[in-house]
């Protein structure tokens, strides 16, 4: 069943519908549509074309505006800025009480966690990888984060406990793991994998 008539970027599904980024008259907008395909509703009139995070019940969204992290209810109320520094690839904890994300500090990437209500970071570590499609998710029990890259490895899913060293969970090779998501029970994963090439090509013969 087709849910939208416009190009939908960065879709994020919840139990009652999908939030996504779409091109509006004044820039990118965040819109939501139910699974019955009823007319989409604009929630945020101006936002970055970056991944959206939703709570499990779909009530809250986390999104970026000018590279800063914000949150808002699905009905458009409760909008609040969460960071004063660039942050991206946010993920709500299973309980909806915390948010994990990558962020930049002094030109260096870090992985951190903060209360969903806002405030100071409660956990943070350096994150050396520069994978363009870095993704972060939570384990079902909320005791660790899952990421798709570590130094010299962009092909596997890694577990980052809050009180221990990283643990590789998969044994994949050759292809980069771009984006992934985890079933709520933590037993299954859906992922996008492929090869990323950057070749310089010389084209001549123009007149």
CSV table of C-alpha atoms in Angstrom, one decimal:
chain,number,residue,atom,x,y,z
A,1,UNK,CA,0.0,0.0,0.0
A,2,UNK,CA,1.4,3.4,-1.0
A,3,UNK,CA,1.3,5.8,2.0
A,4,UNK,CA,2.7,9.0,0.4
A,5,UNK,CA,2.5,10.8,-2.9
A,6,UNK,CA,5.8,12.8,-2.4
A,7,UNK,CA,9.3,11.6,-2.0
A,8,UNK,CA,9.7,10.4,1.6
A,9,UNK,CA,13.3,10.6,3.0
A,10,UNK,CA,14.6,9.1,6.2
A,11,UNK,CA,11.4,7.3,7.1
A,12,UNK,CA,10.9,6.1,10.8
A,13,UNK,CA,8.1,3.7,11.5
A,14,UNK,CA,6.2,3.3,14.8
A,15,UNK,CA,3.2,1.3,15.9
A,16,UNK,CA,0.7,3.7,14.3
A,17,UNK,CA,2.4,5.2,11.3
A,18,UNK,CA,5.5,6.7,9.7
A,19,UNK,CA,7.4,10.0,10.2
A,20,UNK,CA,9.5,11.1,7.3
A,21,UNK,CA,11.3,14.1,5.8
A,22,UNK,CA,9.8,15.7,2.7
A,23,UNK,CA,10.6,18.7,0.6
A,24,UNK,CA,8.3,21.7,1.4
A,25,UNK,CA,8.0,25.2,0.0
A,26,UNK,CA,10.4,26.7,2.5
A,27,UNK,CA,12.8,23.7,2.9
A,28,UNK,CA,12.6,20.2,4.3
A,29,UNK,CA,9.7,19.3,6.6
A,30,UNK,CA,9.0,16.5,8.9
A,31,UNK,CA,5.6,14.9,8.2
A,32,UNK,CA,3.7,11.9,9.6
A,33,UNK,CA,1.2,9.6,8.0
A,34,UNK,CA,-0.8,6.8,9.5
A,35,UNK,CA,-0.8,3.3,8.0
A,36,UNK,CA,-4.1,3.9,6.4
A,37,UNK,CA,-2.6,6.5,4.1
A,38,UNK,CA,-4.7,9.4,5.3
A,39,UNK,CA,-3.4,12.9,4.4
A,40,UNK,CA,0.1,13.4,5.9
A,41,UNK,CA,0.4,16.0,8.6
A,42,UNK,CA,3.4,18.4,8.8
A,43,UNK,CA,4.9,18.3,12.3
A,44,UNK,CA,8.0,20.4,11.8
A,45,UNK,CA,8.1,23.0,9.1
A,46,UNK,CA,11.8,23.2,8.8
A,47,UNK,CA,14.3,20.4,9.5
A,48,UNK,CA,17.4,18.8,8.3
A,49,UNK,CA,17.3,15.9,5.9
A,50,UNK,CA,18.6,13.5,8.5
A,51,UNK,CA,17.3,10.3,10.1
A,52,UNK,CA,14.4,10.7,12.5
A,53,UNK,CA,14.1,8.7,15.7
A,54,UNK,CA,10.8,7.6,17.3
A,55,UNK,CA,9.9,6.2,20.6
A,56,UNK,CA,8.4,2.7,20.5
A,57,UNK,CA,4.9,4.0,21.0
A,58,UNK,CA,5.4,6.7,18.3
A,59,UNK,CA,4.5,9.5,20.7
A,60,UNK,CA,7.9,11.3,20.5
A,61,UNK,CA,10.3,12.1,17.6
A,62,UNK,CA,13.9,13.3,17.8
A,63,UNK,CA,15.2,15.2,14.8
A,64,UNK,CA,17.9,17.7,13.6
A,65,UNK,CA,17.5,21.4,12.8
A,66,UNK,CA,20.7,23.1,11.7
A,67,UNK,CA,22.6,20.0,13.0
A,68,UNK,CA,21.2,20.5,16.6
A,69,UNK,CA,19.0,17.8,18.2
A,70,UNK,CA,15.4,18.5,19.0
A,71,UNK,CA,12.4,16.5,20.2
A,72,UNK,CA,8.7,16.9,19.6
A,73,UNK,CA,5.5,14.9,20.1
A,74,UNK,CA,3.9,13.4,17.1
A,75,UNK,CA,0.9,15.8,17.5
A,76,UNK,CA,3.3,18.7,17.2
A,77,UNK,CA,3.4,19.7,20.8
A,78,UNK,CA,6.2,19.7,23.3
A,79,UNK,CA,8.9,20.9,20.9
A,80,UNK,CA,12.3,21.3,22.8
A,81,UNK,CA,15.9,21.8,21.8
A,82,UNK,CA,18.1,19.1,23.4
A,83,UNK,CA,21.7,20.0,22.3
A,84,UNK,CA,23.7,23.2,21.7
A,85,UNK,CA,26.3,21.2,19.7
A,86,UNK,CA,26.0,19.2,16.4
A,87,UNK,CA,24.4,15.8,17.0
A,88,UNK,CA,23.1,13.1,14.6
A,89,UNK,CA,21.7,9.5,14.3
A,90,UNK,CA,19.7,9.7,17.6
A,91,UNK,CA,18.0,6.7,19.1
A,92,UNK,CA,15.5,6.5,22.0
A,93,UNK,CA,16.1,4.0,24.7
A,94,UNK,CA,13.4,1.2,25.1
A,95,UNK,CA,11.8,3.0,28.0
A,96,UNK,CA,11.9,6.4,26.1
A,97,UNK,CA,13.7,8.0,29.1
A,98,UNK,CA,17.1,8.4,27.4
A,99,UNK,CA,18.5,9.3,24.0
A,100,UNK,CA,21.8,8.1,22.4
A,101,UNK,CA,23.5,9.9,19.6
A,102,UNK,CA,26.7,10.7,17.9
A,103,UNK,CA,28.0,14.3,18.4
A,104,UNK,CA,30.9,16.5,17.6
A,105,UNK,CA,33.1,18.0,20.3
A,106,UNK,CA,36.1,20.1,19.3
A,107,UNK,CA,36.2,18.5,15.9
A,108,UNK,CA,36.2,15.0,17.3
A,109,UNK,CA,33.3,12.5,17.1
A,110,UNK,CA,31.8,11.1,20.3
A,111,UNK,CA,29.0,8.7,21.3
A,112,UNK,CA,26.8,9.9,24.1
A,113,UNK,CA,23.6,9.5,26.1
A,114,UNK,CA,21.4,12.1,27.7
A,115,UNK,CA,18.1,12.2,29.5
A,116,UNK,CA,15.2,12.5,27.1
A,117,UNK,CA,13.9,15.4,29.2
A,118,UNK,CA,17.1,17.3,28.4
A,119,UNK,CA,20.1,18.3,30.4
A,120,UNK,CA,23.7,17.2,30.6
A,121,UNK,CA,25.2,14.0,29.1
A,122,UNK,CA,25.1,11.1,31.5
A,123,UNK,CA,27.6,8.9,29.5
A,124,UNK,CA,30.0,9.7,26.7
A,125,UNK,CA,33.0,8.0,25.0
A,126,UNK,CA,35.3,9.0,22.1
A,127,UNK,CA,34.2,7.4,18.8
A,128,UNK,CA,37.1,7.2,16.4
A,129,UNK,CA,35.2,5.9,13.3
A,130,UNK,CA,34.3,8.3,10.5
A,131,UNK,CA,31.8,6.0,8.8
A,132,UNK,CA,29.4,8.2,6.9
A,133,UNK,CA,26.4,6.0,7.8
A,134,UNK,CA,27.1,5.5,11.5
A,135,UNK,CA,23.9,4.1,13.1
A,136,UNK,CA,23.2,3.7,16.9
A,137,UNK,CA,20.5,1.5,18.5
A,138,UNK,CA,19.8,0.2,22.0
A,139,UNK,CA,19.8,-3.4,23.3
A,140,UNK,CA,16.3,-4.4,24.5
A,141,UNK,CA,17.4,-4.2,28.2
A,142,UNK,CA,18.8,-0.7,27.8
A,143,UNK,CA,22.3,-1.7,29.2
A,144,UNK,CA,24.3,-1.2,25.9
A,145,UNK,CA,24.3,0.4,22.5
A,146,UNK,CA,24.6,-1.2,19.1
A,147,UNK,CA,26.7,0.4,16.3
A,148,UNK,CA,27.7,-0.5,12.8
A,149,UNK,CA,31.3,0.5,12.9
A,150,UNK,CA,34.5,0.5,14.9
A,151,UNK,CA,38.1,1.5,13.8
A,152,UNK,CA,39.0,-0.5,10.7
A,153,UNK,CA,35.6,-2.3,10.6
A,154,UNK,CA,32.5,-1.0,8.9
A,155,UNK,CA,31.1,-4.4,8.0
A,156,UNK,CA,29.8,-5.6,11.4
A,157,UNK,CA,27.4,-4.8,14.3
A,158,UNK,CA,29.1,-4.1,17.6
A,159,UNK,CA,27.8,-4.0,21.1
A,160,UNK,CA,29.0,-1.1,23.3
A,161,UNK,CA,28.2,-1.8,27.0
A,162,UNK,CA,28.1,1.2,29.3
A,163,UNK,CA,30.5,-0.6,31.7
A,164,UNK,CA,32.7,-2.7,29.4
A,165,UNK,CA,34.7,-3.0,26.2
A,166,UNK,CA,33.1,-3.2,22.7
A,167,UNK,CA,32.0,-6.7,21.6
A,168,UNK,CA,31.6,-7.7,17.9
A,169,UNK,CA,28.2,-9.5,17.4
A,170,UNK,CA,28.4,-10.4,13.7
A,171,UNK,CA,31.0,-12.0,11.4
A,172,UNK,CA,30.4,-10.3,8.2
A,173,UNK,CA,33.0,-9.2,5.7
A,174,UNK,CA,33.7,-7.6,2.3
A,175,UNK,CA,30.6,-5.3,2.2
A,176,UNK,CA,30.1,-2.2,4.3
A,177,UNK,CA,27.1,-2.2,6.7
A,178,UNK,CA,25.4,1.1,6.0
A,179,UNK,CA,22.2,1.3,8.1
A,180,UNK,CA,20.5,-1.2,10.4
A,181,UNK,CA,17.6,-1.6,12.8
A,182,UNK,CA,16.7,-4.0,15.5
A,183,UNK,CA,13.5,-5.8,16.3
A,184,UNK,CA,12.1,-4.8,19.8
A,185,UNK,CA,12.9,-8.3,21.2
A,186,UNK,CA,16.5,-7.9,20.0
A,187,UNK,CA,16.5,-11.3,18.2
A,188,UNK,CA,16.5,-10.0,14.6
A,189,UNK,CA,18.2,-7.3,12.6
A,190,UNK,CA,17.4,-5.7,9.2
A,191,UNK,CA,20.4,-4.1,7.5
A,192,UNK,CA,21.5,-2.4,4.3
A,193,UNK,CA,24.9,-3.6,3.0
A,194,UNK,CA,26.9,-2.9,-0.1
A,195,UNK,CA,30.2,-1.7,-1.6
A,196,UNK,CA,31.2,2.0,-1.5
A,197,UNK,CA,33.6,3.1,-4.2
A,198,UNK,CA,35.0,6.5,-4.9
A,199,UNK,CA,36.7,6.6,-8.3
A,200,UNK,CA,38.1,9.6,-10.2
A,201,UNK,CA,37.2,9.5,-13.9
A,202,UNK,CA,38.7,11.7,-16.6
A,203,UNK,CA,36.3,12.7,-19.4
A,204,UNK,CA,37.7,14.3,-22.5
A,205,UNK,CA,36.6,15.2,-26.0
A,206,UNK,CA,34.2,18.0,-25.1
A,207,UNK,CA,33.7,20.7,-27.8
